[in-house]
Amino acid sequence: MARFDKQTILDMTETFVRGVCQKREDGHGFEHVDRVRKMALRLGKGVGADPFVAEMIALLHDVEDHKFEKEADAESFLGSFDLDKKTFVTILAALPMISFSECPIPPEDFPIEGKVVQDADRLDAIGAIGVARAFSYGGSKHRPMYGAEGSTLEHFDEKLLLLDRYLNLEESKAIATHRMEFLRTFYDEFVAETKALK
Ligand code: ADP
Ligand code: NI
């Protein structure tokens, strides 16, 4: 089994994930993964997270996303490196638990590296980027923007407008405050503009 230094593993993982994301709409493309990685590293600094583990979880967190056809296997990719057992297990076990729909509230013993990636992923679903991602995804599925069952605006009510209640760290909650204000303003404005035409 190959032994690489951490930076080489990160670089190879980035290349792998870029490939996996290629066919996805931009809301779930590599730019999303890159934002989550950067935010996770920023949040992780304040709480003593292992930067390598956090970055690996961030890079791999959407490889096996149930919304998309399975194209790659995170476990066999990760297994191709000679990581120590604890690191391997921590990264692998965290991956299916990042998603809000799979794991809205993590168990007490969820590692801090998983918690920072959860928060980073959730912060990327609110604010201006969150609005853009929701319509990017909804558009890719040919969903109506509003006014019908399964519309993108419904997704705001069901999930996005509630996301700040599901953050682990104080720093994430502080970042979320402004983003949630913007999200609510956008939502109210959108509803007002559509209602004004009735
Ligand atoms: P998670 O993996 O945490 O459950 P998702 O992958 O469902 O999160 O959400 C990631 C992004 O996709 C978010 O920006 C979210 O707004 C968008 N998204 C997911 N489902 C929908 C939907 N039904 N309509 C619009 N956007 C959606
Ligand atoms: Ni994600």
Coordinates of C-alpha atoms and ligand atoms in Angstrom, one line a residue:
M1 CA 0.0 0.0 0.0
A2 CA 1.3 3.4 -0.9
R3 CA 2.5 5.7 1.8
F4 CA 2.1 9.4 1.0
D5 CA 2.5 12.5 3.0
K6 CA -0.6 14.4 4.1
Q7 CA -0.4 17.1 1.5
T8 CA -0.1 14.5 -1.3
I9 CA -3.1 12.7 0.1
L10 CA -5.1 15.9 0.2
D11 CA -4.1 16.8 -3.4
M12 CA -5.0 13.3 -4.7
T13 CA -8.3 13.5 -2.8
E14 CA -9.1 16.8 -4.4
T15 CA -8.5 15.4 -7.9
F16 CA -10.7 12.4 -7.1
V17 CA -13.5 14.6 -5.8
R18 CA -13.3 17.0 -8.7
G19 CA -13.9 14.1 -11.0
V20 CA -16.9 12.8 -8.9
C21 CA -18.5 16.3 -8.9
Q22 CA -18.0 17.0 -12.6
K23 CA -21.5 16.1 -13.7
R24 CA -23.4 17.6 -10.8
E25 CA -25.1 21.0 -11.0
D26 CA -23.0 23.8 -9.7
G27 CA -24.9 23.9 -6.3
H28 CA -23.3 20.5 -5.6
G29 CA -20.2 20.9 -7.7
F30 CA -16.6 21.1 -6.5
E31 CA -16.9 24.8 -5.6
H32 CA -19.4 23.7 -2.9
V33 CA -16.8 21.2 -1.6
D34 CA -14.1 23.8 -1.7
R35 CA -16.2 26.3 0.3
V36 CA -17.0 23.6 2.9
R37 CA -13.4 22.7 3.2
K38 CA -12.3 26.3 3.7
M39 CA -15.0 27.0 6.2
A40 CA -14.3 23.7 8.1
L41 CA -10.7 24.6 8.4
R42 CA -11.6 28.1 9.7
L43 CA -14.1 26.7 12.3
G44 CA -11.8 23.9 13.2
K45 CA -9.0 26.3 14.3
G46 CA -11.2 27.7 17.1
V47 CA -12.0 24.3 18.6
G48 CA -8.7 22.3 18.1
A49 CA -9.9 20.1 15.3
D50 CA -7.3 18.1 13.4
P51 CA -6.9 20.0 10.2
F52 CA -6.0 17.0 8.0
V53 CA -9.0 14.9 9.3
A54 CA -11.4 17.9 8.9
E55 CA -10.2 18.6 5.4
M56 CA -10.5 15.0 4.3
I57 CA -14.0 14.7 5.7
A58 CA -14.9 18.0 3.9
L59 CA -13.5 16.8 0.6
L60 CA -15.2 13.5 0.7
H61 CA -18.5 14.5 2.4
D62 CA -20.6 14.5 -0.8
V63 CA -18.9 11.7 -2.7
E64 CA -21.8 9.3 -1.9
D65 CA -24.8 11.6 -1.9
H66 CA -28.0 9.7 -2.1
K67 CA -29.5 12.4 -4.5
F68 CA -27.0 11.4 -7.2
E69 CA -26.2 8.2 -8.9
K70 CA -23.4 6.4 -7.1
E71 CA -20.2 6.9 -9.1
A72 CA -17.4 6.3 -6.6
D73 CA -16.7 4.5 -3.4
A74 CA -15.3 6.7 -0.7
E75 CA -14.2 3.7 1.4
S76 CA -12.1 2.0 -1.3
F77 CA -10.6 5.4 -2.3
L78 CA -9.6 6.1 1.3
G79 CA -8.4 2.5 1.8
S80 CA -5.9 3.0 -1.0
F81 CA -3.8 5.1 1.4
D82 CA -1.8 3.8 4.3
L83 CA -3.6 5.8 6.9
D84 CA -3.4 4.8 10.5
K85 CA -6.6 2.9 11.6
K86 CA -7.9 5.6 13.9
T87 CA -7.7 8.3 11.2
F88 CA -9.2 6.0 8.6
V89 CA -12.1 5.1 10.8
T90 CA -12.8 8.6 12.0
I91 CA -12.9 10.0 8.5
L92 CA -15.0 7.1 7.1
A93 CA -17.5 7.0 9.9
A94 CA -18.1 10.8 9.7
L95 CA -19.0 10.8 6.0
P96 CA -22.6 9.5 6.1
M97 CA -23.3 11.7 9.1
I98 CA -22.6 15.2 7.6
S99 CA -25.9 15.4 5.8
F100 CA -28.7 17.3 7.5
S101 CA -31.3 14.9 6.3
E102 CA -29.3 11.9 7.5
C103 CA -28.1 13.3 10.8
P104 CA -29.6 16.6 11.9
I105 CA -28.3 16.3 15.4
P106 CA -25.0 14.4 15.9
P107 CA -24.4 12.0 18.8
E108 CA -22.5 13.4 21.8
D109 CA -19.4 11.5 20.8
F110 CA -19.3 12.6 17.2
P111 CA -15.8 13.8 16.6
I112 CA -15.1 17.6 16.4
E113 CA -13.8 17.3 12.9
G114 CA -17.2 15.9 11.8
K115 CA -19.0 18.7 13.7
V116 CA -17.1 21.4 12.0
V117 CA -17.8 19.9 8.5
Q118 CA -21.5 19.6 9.4
D119 CA -21.6 23.2 10.3
A120 CA -19.6 24.3 7.2
D121 CA -22.0 22.3 5.0
R122 CA -25.0 23.9 6.6
L123 CA -23.6 27.4 6.4
D124 CA -23.2 26.8 2.7
A125 CA -27.0 26.2 2.4
I126 CA -28.0 29.6 3.8
G127 CA -27.2 33.2 2.9
A128 CA -26.8 34.4 -0.7
I129 CA -24.9 31.2 -1.7
G130 CA -27.7 29.1 -0.1
V131 CA -30.3 30.9 -2.2
A132 CA -28.3 30.3 -5.3
R133 CA -27.7 26.7 -4.5
A134 CA -31.3 26.0 -3.8
F135 CA -32.4 27.4 -7.2
S136 CA -29.5 25.7 -9.0
Y137 CA -30.6 22.3 -7.6
G138 CA -34.3 22.9 -8.1
G139 CA -33.7 24.1 -11.7
S140 CA -31.6 21.0 -12.4
K141 CA -34.6 18.9 -11.4
H142 CA -37.0 21.1 -13.3
R143 CA -38.8 21.9 -10.1
P144 CA -41.1 25.0 -10.0
M145 CA -39.6 28.0 -8.2
Y146 CA -42.8 28.5 -6.1
G147 CA -46.5 28.0 -5.9
A148 CA -46.6 24.2 -6.3
E149 CA -45.8 21.1 -4.3
G150 CA -42.1 20.3 -4.4
S151 CA -41.2 23.8 -5.3
T152 CA -37.8 25.3 -4.3
L153 CA -39.6 27.9 -2.1
E154 CA -41.1 25.0 -0.2
H155 CA -37.6 23.8 0.5
F156 CA -37.0 27.1 2.3
D157 CA -39.9 26.4 4.7
E158 CA -39.0 22.8 5.2
K159 CA -35.3 23.1 5.8
L160 CA -33.3 26.2 4.9
L161 CA -35.1 28.6 7.3
L162 CA -34.6 26.2 10.2
L163 CA -31.0 25.4 9.6
D164 CA -29.5 27.7 12.1
R165 CA -31.0 25.6 14.9
Y166 CA -28.9 22.7 13.9
L167 CA -25.4 24.1 14.2
N168 CA -22.8 22.7 16.6
L169 CA -20.4 25.6 17.3
E170 CA -20.8 29.1 18.7
E171 CA -18.7 30.5 15.9
S172 CA -21.0 28.9 13.3
K173 CA -24.1 30.4 15.0
A174 CA -22.4 33.8 14.9
I175 CA -21.7 33.4 11.1
A176 CA -25.2 32.1 10.6
T177 CA -26.9 35.2 12.1
H178 CA -26.3 37.5 9.1
R179 CA -26.9 34.7 6.6
M180 CA -30.2 33.8 8.1
E181 CA -31.3 37.5 8.1
F182 CA -30.5 37.6 4.4
L183 CA -32.4 34.3 3.8
R184 CA -35.5 35.6 5.6
T185 CA -35.3 38.9 3.7
F186 CA -35.0 37.1 0.4
Y187 CA -37.9 34.8 1.2
D188 CA -40.2 37.6 2.4
E189 CA -39.3 39.7 -0.6
F190 CA -39.9 36.8 -3.0
V191 CA -43.4 36.1 -1.5
A192 CA -44.3 39.8 -1.5
E193 CA -43.4 40.2 -5.2
T194 CA -45.4 37.1 -6.2
K195 CA -48.4 38.1 -4.0
A196 CA -48.4 41.7 -5.4
L197 CA -49.4 40.2 -8.8
K198 CA -52.6 38.5 -7.5
Ligands
ADP1 P1 -27.8 17.4 3.1 O1 -26.9 16.5 2.3 O2 -27.2 18.1 4.2 O3 -29.1 16.7 3.4 P2 -28.7 18.5 0.7 O4 -27.7 17.8 -0.2 O5 -30.1 18.0 0.7 O6 -28.2 18.6 2.1 O7 -28.7 20.0 0.3 C1 -27.6 20.6 -0.2 C2 -28.1 21.7 -1.1 O8 -29.0 21.3 -2.0 C3 -28.6 22.9 -0.3 O9 -28.1 24.1 -0.8 C4 -30.1 22.7 -0.6 O10 -30.8 23.9 -0.6 C5 -30.2 22.1 -1.9 N1 -31.4 21.3 -2.0 C6 -31.6 20.1 -1.5 N2 -32.8 19.6 -1.7 C7 -33.4 20.7 -2.4 C8 -34.8 20.9 -2.9 N3 -35.7 20.0 -2.8 N4 -35.0 22.0 -3.5 C9 -34.0 23.0 -3.6 N5 -32.8 22.8 -3.2 C10 -32.5 21.7 -2.5
NI2 NI -22.4 19.2 1.0

